[in-house]
Coordinates of C-alpha atoms and ligand atoms in Angstrom, one line a residue:
X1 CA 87.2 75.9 97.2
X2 CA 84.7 76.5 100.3
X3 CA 81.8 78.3 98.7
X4 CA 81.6 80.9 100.9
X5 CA 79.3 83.7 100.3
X6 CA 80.6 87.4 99.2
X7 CA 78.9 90.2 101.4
X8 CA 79.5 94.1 100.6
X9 CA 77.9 96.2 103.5
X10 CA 77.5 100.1 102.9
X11 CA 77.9 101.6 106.5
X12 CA 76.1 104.8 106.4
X13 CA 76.7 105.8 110.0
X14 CA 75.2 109.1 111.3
X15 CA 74.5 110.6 107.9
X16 CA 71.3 110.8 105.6
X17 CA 67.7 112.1 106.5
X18 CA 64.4 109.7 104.9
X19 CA 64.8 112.1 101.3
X20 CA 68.2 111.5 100.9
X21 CA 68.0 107.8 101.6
X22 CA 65.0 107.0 99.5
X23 CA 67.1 109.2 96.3
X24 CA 70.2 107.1 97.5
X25 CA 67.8 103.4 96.9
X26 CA 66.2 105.1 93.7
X27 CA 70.0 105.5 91.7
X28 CA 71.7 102.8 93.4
X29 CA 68.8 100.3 92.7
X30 CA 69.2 100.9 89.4
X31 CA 73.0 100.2 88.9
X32 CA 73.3 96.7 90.6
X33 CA 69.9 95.0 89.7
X34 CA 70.7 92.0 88.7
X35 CA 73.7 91.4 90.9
X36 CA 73.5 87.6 92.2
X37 CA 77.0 86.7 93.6
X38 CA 77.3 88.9 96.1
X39 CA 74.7 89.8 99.5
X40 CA 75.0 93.5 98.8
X41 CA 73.8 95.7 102.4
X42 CA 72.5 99.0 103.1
X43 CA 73.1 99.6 107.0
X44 CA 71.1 102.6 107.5
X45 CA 70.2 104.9 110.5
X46 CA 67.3 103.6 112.5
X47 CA 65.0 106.6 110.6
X48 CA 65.6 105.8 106.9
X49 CA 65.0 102.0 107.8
X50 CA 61.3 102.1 107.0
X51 CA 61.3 103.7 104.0
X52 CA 63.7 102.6 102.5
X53 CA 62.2 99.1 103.7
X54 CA 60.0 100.2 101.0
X55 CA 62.0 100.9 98.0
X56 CA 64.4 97.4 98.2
X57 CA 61.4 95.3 98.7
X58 CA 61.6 92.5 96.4
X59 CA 65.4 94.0 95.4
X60 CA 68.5 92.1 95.5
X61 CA 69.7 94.2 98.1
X62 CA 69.2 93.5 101.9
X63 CA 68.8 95.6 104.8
X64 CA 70.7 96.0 108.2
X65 CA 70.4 98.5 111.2
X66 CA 73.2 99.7 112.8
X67 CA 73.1 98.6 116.6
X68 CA 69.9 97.3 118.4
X69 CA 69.2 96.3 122.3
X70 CA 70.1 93.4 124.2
X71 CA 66.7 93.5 125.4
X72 CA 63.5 92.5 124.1
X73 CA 60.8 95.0 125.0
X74 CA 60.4 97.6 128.2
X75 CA 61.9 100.7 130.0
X76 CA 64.5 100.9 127.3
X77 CA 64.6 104.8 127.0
X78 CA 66.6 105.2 123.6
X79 CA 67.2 101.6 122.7
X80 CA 65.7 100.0 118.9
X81 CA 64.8 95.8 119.6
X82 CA 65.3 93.3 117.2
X83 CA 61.8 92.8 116.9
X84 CA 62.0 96.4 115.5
X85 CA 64.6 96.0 113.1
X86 CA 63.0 92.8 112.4
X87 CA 59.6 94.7 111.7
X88 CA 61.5 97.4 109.5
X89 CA 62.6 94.1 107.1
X90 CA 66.8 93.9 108.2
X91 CA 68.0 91.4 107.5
X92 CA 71.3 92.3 109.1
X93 CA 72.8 93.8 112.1
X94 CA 76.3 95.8 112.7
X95 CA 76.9 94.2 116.6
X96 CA 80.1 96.5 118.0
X97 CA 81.4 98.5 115.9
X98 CA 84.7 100.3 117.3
X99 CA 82.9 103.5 117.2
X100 CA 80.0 101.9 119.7
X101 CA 82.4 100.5 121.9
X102 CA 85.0 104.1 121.9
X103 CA 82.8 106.7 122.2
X104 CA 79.3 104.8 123.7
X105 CA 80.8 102.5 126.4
X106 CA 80.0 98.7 124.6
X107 CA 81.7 96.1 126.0
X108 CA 82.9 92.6 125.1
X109 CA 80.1 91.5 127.6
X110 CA 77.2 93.5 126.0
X111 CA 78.3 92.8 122.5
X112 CA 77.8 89.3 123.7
X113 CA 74.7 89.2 125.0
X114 CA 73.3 90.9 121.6
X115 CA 74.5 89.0 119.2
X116 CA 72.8 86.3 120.9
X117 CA 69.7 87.9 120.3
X118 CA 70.2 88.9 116.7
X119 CA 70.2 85.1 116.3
X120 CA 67.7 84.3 118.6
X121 CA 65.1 86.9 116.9
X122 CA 66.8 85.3 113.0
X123 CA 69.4 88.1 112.1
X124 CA 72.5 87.8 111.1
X125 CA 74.8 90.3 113.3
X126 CA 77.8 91.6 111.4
X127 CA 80.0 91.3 114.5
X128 CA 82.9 94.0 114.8
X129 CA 86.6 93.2 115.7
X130 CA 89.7 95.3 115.2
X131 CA 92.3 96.8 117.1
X132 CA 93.7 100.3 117.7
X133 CA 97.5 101.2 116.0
X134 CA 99.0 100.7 119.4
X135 CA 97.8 97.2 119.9
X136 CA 99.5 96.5 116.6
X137 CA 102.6 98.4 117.2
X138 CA 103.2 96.4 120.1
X139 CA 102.3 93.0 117.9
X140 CA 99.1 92.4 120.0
X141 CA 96.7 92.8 117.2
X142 CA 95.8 89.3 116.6
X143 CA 95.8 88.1 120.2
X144 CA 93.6 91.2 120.7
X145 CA 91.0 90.6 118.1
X146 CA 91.1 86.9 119.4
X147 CA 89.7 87.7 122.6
X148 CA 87.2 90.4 121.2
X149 CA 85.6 87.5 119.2
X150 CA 85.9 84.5 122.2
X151 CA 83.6 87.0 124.3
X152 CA 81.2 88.2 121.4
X153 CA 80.1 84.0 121.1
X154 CA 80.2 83.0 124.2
X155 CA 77.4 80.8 124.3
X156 CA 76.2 80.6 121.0
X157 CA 75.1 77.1 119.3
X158 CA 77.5 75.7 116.6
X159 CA 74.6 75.4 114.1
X160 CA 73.8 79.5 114.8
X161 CA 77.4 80.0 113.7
X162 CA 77.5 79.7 110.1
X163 CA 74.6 82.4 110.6
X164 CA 77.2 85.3 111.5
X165 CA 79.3 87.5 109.6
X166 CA 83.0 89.0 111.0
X167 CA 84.1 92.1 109.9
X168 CA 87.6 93.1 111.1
X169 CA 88.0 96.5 111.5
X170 CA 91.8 97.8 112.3
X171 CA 90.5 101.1 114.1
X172 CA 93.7 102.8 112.8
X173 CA 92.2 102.2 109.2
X174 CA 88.9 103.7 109.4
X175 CA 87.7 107.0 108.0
X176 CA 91.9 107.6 108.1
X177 CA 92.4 107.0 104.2
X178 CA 94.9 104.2 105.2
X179 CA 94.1 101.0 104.0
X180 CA 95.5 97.7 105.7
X181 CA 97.5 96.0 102.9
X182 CA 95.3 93.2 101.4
X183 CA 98.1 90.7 103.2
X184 CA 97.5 92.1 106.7
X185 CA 93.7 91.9 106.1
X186 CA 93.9 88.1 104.9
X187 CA 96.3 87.1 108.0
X188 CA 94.1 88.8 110.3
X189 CA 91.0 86.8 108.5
X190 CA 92.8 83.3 108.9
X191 CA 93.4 84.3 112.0
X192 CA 90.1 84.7 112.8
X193 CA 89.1 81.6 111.1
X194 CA 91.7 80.0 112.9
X195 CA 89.9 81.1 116.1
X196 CA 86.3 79.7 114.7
X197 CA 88.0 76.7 114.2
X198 CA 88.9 75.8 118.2
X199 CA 85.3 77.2 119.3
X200 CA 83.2 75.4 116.7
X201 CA 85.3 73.2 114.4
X202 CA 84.3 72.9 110.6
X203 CA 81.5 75.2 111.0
X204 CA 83.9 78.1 110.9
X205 CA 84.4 77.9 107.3
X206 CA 80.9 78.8 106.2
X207 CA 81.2 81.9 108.2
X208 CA 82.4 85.1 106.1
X209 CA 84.6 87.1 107.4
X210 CA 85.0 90.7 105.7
X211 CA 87.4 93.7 106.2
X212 CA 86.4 97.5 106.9
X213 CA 88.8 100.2 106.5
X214 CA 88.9 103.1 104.0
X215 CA 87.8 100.6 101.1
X216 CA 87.3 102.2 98.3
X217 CA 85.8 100.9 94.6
X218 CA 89.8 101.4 93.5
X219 CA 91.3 98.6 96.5
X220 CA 88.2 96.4 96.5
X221 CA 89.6 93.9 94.1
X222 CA 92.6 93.6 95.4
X223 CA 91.4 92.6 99.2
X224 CA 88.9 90.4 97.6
X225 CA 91.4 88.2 95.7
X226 CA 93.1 86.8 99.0
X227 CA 91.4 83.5 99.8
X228 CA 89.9 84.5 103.1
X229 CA 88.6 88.2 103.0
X230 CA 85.0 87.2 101.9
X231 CA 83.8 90.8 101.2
X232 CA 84.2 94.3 102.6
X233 CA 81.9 96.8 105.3
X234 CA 82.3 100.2 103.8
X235 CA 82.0 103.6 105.4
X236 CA 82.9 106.3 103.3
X237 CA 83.0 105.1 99.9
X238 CA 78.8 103.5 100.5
X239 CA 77.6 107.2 101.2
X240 CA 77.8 108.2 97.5
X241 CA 75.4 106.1 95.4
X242 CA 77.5 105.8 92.2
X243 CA 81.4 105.5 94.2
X244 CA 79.2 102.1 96.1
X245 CA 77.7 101.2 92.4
X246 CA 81.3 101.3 91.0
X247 CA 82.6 99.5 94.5
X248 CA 80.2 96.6 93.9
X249 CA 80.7 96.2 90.4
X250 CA 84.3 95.7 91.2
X251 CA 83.8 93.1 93.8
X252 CA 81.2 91.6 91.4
X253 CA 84.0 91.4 88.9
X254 CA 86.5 89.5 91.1
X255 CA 83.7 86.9 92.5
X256 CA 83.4 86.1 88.5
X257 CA 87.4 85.5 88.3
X258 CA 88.9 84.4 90.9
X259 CA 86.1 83.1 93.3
X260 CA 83.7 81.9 91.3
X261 CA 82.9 78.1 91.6
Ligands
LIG301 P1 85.5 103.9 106.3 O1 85.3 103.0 105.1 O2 85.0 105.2 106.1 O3 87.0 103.8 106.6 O4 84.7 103.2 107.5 C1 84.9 101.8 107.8 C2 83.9 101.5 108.8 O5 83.9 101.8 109.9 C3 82.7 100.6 108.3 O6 82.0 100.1 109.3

């Protein structure tokens, strides 16, 4: 069995003031000290970063923004560097999420060019893919997603590729309630892997490849038990601290029984 490690990102979007946050680190701290198996993320608005920098220093939980520039420093107006995030102690970065690239205009081409500089700069970018319910009605999805990861790495060094994470995102699954069935998630992963393979060979399976959409602490286990869906990035069910306690103690309980090595 490749000994791939299990990540569980908490996608807080547009939601939580500094208060909120640091109460949010305080109980959720508590419940999953301890936790080793699994990289266990907070991705928090650029605001709560710092402090909450703060309250998981020295925790077995990680940090990770939400975005951040292609550009290093300069007339910017608006934009967060890596240097920033860096500075704030993230460890991770979410690189085109479907919400960035439908509402704020990201493209394959931009995507690109920062997730080369989350590596460059020594983050590891949680690089987006999915595709919208028409795409998969028409029986596109896969050749879809294909191309939205070719672009994202164009460029990037084999060794730098066992530093990124996937998450695949069906857009018709997010914030909707409806779930891709743990079988759709796991072809779309191989699929995926599949593509890693032709651009990088071997290297593609060290890279973990997770699934977003309306994951919940009760359908955790099951997407976690197919072979290649190495974790989850979670929207919803992260913003409560105890629903993303009982989520990750779930996924902790899987590693343990079917994954562990
Ligand atoms: P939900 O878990 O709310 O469906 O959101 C998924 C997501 O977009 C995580 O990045």
């Amino acid at each position: 069995m490749v000994n791939r490690r299990t990540v569980i990102a908490g996608n807080w979007k547009m939601f939580k003031t500094v208060s909120e946050a640091e109460n949010y680190a305080v109980k959720f701290l508590a419940e999953v000290k301890g936790i080793q198996d699994l990289d266990i993320v907070l991705c928090a608005p650029f605001t709560a970063l710092y402090p909450l920098k703060n309250k998981l220093e020295e925790s077995n939980v990680h940090l990770g923004a939400q975005n951040m520039s292609w550009a290093d420093q300069g007339a910017y107006t608006g934009e967060i560097s890596a240097q920033m995030i860096l500075d704030v102690a993230c460890a991770y970065v979410i690189l085109g999420h479907s919400e960035r690239r439908e509402m704020f205009g990201e493209t394959d081409e931009g995507i690109n060019k920062k997730v080369l500089k989350a590596l460059a700069a020594g983050l590891t970018p949680i690089l987006c893919v999915g595709e919208n319910l028409n795409t998969r009605e028409e029986g596109k999805a896969a050749e879809w997603v294909r191309s939205q990861v070719i672009h994202a790495l164009t460029g990037i060094l084999r060794e730098d590729l066992s530093r990124i994470v996937i998450a695949y995102e069906p857009i018709w699954a997010i914030g909707t309630g409806r779930t891709a069935s743990s079988q759709d998630a796991q072809e779309m992963c191989v699929s995926i892997r599949t593509t890693l393979n032709g651009l990088m060979g071997s290297e593609a399976e060290k890279v973990p490849i997770l699934y977003g959409g309306s994951v919940k602490a009760e359908n955790i286990a099951e997407l976690l038990t197919e072979p290649d869906v190495d974790g989850a990035l979670v929207g919803g069910a992260s913003l409560d601290p105890l629903s993303f306690v009982k989520l990750v103690h779930n996924a902790a309980s899987v590693f343990a029984r079917v994954k562990g090595v």
